[in-house]
Coordinates of C-alpha atoms and ligand atoms in Angstrom, one line a residue:
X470 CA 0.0 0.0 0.0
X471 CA 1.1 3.7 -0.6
X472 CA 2.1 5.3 3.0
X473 CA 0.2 8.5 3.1
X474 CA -1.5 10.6 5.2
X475 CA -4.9 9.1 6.5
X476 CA -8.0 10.6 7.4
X477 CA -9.3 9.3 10.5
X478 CA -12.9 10.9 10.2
X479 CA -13.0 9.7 7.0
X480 CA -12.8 5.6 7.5
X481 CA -14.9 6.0 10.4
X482 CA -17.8 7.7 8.4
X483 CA -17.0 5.4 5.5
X484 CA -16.9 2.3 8.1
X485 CA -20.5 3.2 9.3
X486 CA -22.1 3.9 5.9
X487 CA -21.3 0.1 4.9
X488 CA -22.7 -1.2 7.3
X489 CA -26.5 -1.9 8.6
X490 CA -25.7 -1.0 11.9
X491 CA -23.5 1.1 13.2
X492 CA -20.7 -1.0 14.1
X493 CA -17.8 -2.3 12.4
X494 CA -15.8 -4.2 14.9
X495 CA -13.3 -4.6 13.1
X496 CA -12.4 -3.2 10.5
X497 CA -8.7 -3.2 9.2
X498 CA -6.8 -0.2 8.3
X499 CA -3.2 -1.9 7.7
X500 CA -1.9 -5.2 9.0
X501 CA 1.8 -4.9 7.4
X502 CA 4.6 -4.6 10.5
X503 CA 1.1 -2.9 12.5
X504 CA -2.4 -4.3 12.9
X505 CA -4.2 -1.1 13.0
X506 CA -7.8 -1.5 13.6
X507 CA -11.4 0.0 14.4
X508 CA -13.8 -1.6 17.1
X509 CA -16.9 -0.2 17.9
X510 CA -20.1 -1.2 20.0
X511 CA -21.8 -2.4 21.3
X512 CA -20.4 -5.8 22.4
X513 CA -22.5 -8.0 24.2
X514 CA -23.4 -6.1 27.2
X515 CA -22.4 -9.5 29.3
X516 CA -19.5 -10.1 27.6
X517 CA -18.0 -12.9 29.0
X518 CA -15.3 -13.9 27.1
X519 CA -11.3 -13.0 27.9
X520 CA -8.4 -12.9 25.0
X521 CA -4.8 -13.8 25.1
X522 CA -2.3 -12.0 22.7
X523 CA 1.4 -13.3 22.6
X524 CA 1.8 -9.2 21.5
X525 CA 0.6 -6.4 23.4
X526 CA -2.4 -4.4 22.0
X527 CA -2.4 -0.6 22.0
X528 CA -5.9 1.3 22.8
X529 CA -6.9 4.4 22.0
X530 CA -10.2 5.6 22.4
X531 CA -11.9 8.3 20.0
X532 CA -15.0 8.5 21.2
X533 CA -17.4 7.1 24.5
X534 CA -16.1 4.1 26.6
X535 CA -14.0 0.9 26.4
X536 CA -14.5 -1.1 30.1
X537 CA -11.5 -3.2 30.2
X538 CA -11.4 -6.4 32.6
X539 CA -8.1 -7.9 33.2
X540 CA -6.7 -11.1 35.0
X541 CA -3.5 -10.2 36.9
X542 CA -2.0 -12.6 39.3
X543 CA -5.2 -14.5 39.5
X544 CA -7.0 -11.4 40.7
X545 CA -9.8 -9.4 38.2
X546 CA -8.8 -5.6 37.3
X547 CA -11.3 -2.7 35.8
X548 CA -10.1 -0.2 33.7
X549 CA -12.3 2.2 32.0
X550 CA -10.4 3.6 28.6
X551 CA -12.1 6.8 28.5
X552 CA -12.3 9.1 25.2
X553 CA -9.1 10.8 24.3
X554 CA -7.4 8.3 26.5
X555 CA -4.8 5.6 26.1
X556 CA -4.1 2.2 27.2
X557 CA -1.9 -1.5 26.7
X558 CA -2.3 -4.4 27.4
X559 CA 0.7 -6.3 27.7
X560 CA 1.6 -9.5 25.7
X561 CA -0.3 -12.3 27.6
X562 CA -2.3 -10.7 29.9
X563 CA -5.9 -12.3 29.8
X564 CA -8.2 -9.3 28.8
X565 CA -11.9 -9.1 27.9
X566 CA -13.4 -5.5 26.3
X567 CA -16.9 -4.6 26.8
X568 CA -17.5 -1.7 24.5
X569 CA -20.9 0.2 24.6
X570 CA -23.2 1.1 21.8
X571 CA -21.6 4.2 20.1
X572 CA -18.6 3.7 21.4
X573 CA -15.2 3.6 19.1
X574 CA -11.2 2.9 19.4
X575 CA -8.5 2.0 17.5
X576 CA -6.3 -1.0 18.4
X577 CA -2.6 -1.4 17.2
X578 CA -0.6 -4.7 17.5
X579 CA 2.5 -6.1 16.2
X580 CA 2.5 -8.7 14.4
X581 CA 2.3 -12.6 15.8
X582 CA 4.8 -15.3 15.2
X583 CA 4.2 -17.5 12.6
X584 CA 3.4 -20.5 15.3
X585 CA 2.0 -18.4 17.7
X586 CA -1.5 -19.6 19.3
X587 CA -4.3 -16.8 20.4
X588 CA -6.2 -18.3 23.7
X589 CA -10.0 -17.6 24.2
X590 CA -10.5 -18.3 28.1
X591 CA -13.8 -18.1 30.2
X592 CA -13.4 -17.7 34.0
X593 CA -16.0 -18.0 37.1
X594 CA -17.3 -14.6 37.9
X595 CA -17.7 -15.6 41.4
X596 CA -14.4 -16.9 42.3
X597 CA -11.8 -16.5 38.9
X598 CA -11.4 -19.6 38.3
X599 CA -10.9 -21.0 34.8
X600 CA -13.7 -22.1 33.3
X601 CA -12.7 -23.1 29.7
X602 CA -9.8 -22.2 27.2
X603 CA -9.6 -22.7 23.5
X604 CA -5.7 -22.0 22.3
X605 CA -6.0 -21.1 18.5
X606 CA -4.2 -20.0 15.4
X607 CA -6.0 -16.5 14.6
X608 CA -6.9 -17.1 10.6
X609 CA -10.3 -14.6 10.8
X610 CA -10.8 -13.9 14.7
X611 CA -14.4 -12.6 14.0
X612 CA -15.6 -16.1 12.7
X613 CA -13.5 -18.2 14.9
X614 CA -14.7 -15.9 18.3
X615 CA -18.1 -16.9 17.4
X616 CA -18.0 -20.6 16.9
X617 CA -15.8 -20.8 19.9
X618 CA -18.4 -18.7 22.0
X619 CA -21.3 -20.6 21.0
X620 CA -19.7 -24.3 21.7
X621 CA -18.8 -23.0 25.0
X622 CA -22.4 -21.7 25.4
X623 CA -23.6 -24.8 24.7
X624 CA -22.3 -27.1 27.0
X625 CA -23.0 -26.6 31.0
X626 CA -20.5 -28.6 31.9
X627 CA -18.2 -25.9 30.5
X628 CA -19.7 -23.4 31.9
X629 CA -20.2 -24.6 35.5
X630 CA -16.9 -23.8 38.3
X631 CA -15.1 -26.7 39.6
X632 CA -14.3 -24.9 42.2
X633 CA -17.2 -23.5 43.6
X634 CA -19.7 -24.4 41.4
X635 CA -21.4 -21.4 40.1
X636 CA -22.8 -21.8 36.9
X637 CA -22.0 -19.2 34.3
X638 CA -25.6 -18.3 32.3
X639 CA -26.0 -20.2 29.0
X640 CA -27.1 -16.7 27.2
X641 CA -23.9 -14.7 28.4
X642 CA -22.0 -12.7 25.8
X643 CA -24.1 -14.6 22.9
X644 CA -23.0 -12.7 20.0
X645 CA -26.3 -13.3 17.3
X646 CA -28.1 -10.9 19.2
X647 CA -30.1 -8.4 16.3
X648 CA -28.1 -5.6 17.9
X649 CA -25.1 -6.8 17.7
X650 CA -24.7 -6.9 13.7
X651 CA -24.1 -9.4 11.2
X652 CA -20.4 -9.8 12.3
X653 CA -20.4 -10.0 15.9
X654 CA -17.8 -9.4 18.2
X655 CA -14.2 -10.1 18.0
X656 CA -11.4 -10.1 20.3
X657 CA -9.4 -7.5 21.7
Ligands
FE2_899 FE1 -16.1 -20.4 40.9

């Protein structure tokens, strides 16, 4: 592709005109030595599942809200990115993004090793403790997020704690929700 100058405003209002709702999660700008992407809302408001990058990911917000939950040393953290504000998460560092409706960020990461395996991870929202993982090479993260959401919706047994039992709702984070577009979520 030609380097050149590029006009923010302009994807974004091109992003949103393509599709039927307002939401593009994700959309591509350039994935040469950068990923550089767009994701919008709204994500499944219960948003349940957690992403592992073997590179850090780079946030920053344009516009509304991006709630961040992170799993560091077995304990959950909240971060809010706020508009105009900045944030990374570091290279395998369990991270799940809820992103309201209206909301919008870029994401920049470098780029993954040829053998290297993206993890999709559930954990117990009463106690953190891992429900189900899923350790995948990312080929199209949109598609793959989905199947890998709905098997683990589908089975109780995956979604029920080992260690104390609670029982994670079969209808949490289910991405064919009308409002949640054609393309559903993906990670980051
Ligand atoms: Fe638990």
């Amino acid at each position: 592709m030609t380097l050149t100058a590029f006009d923010v405003r302009a994807w974004i209002e091109q992003s949103v005109k393509g599709a039927p709702f307002p939401h593009m999660h994700h959309n591509t700008y350039y994935d040469g030595g950068l990923q550089v992407k767009l994701f919008n809302g709204a994500t499944p408001d219960d948003r349940a599942d957690f992403h592992i990058n073997t590179v850090a990911e780079f946030f920053f917000q344009l516009k509304g809200e991006t709630h961040v939950r992170t799993l560091e040393r077995g304990r959950f953290r909240d971060v809010t990115i706020g508009e105009g504000q900045m944030y990374c998460v570091p290279p395998m560092i369990a991270h799940r993004n809820r992103r309201p409706q209206g909301s919008l960020g870029i994401v920049i990461h470098g780029p993954r090793a040829a053998d290297a395996l993206d993890s999709i991870l559930w954990y117990c929202e009463a106690c953190g403790h891992l429900l189900h993982r899923v350790d995948y090479r990312v080929v199209d993260s949109s598609t793959q997020v989905r199947q890998f959401v709905a098997e683990f919706l589908a089975e109780e047994s995956r979604r029920t704690c080992p260690f104390c039992a609670a029982v994670m709702p079969s209808d949490w984070g289910r991405m064919d929700r009308p409002e949640h577009g054609p393309s559903g979520s993906s990670h980051t």
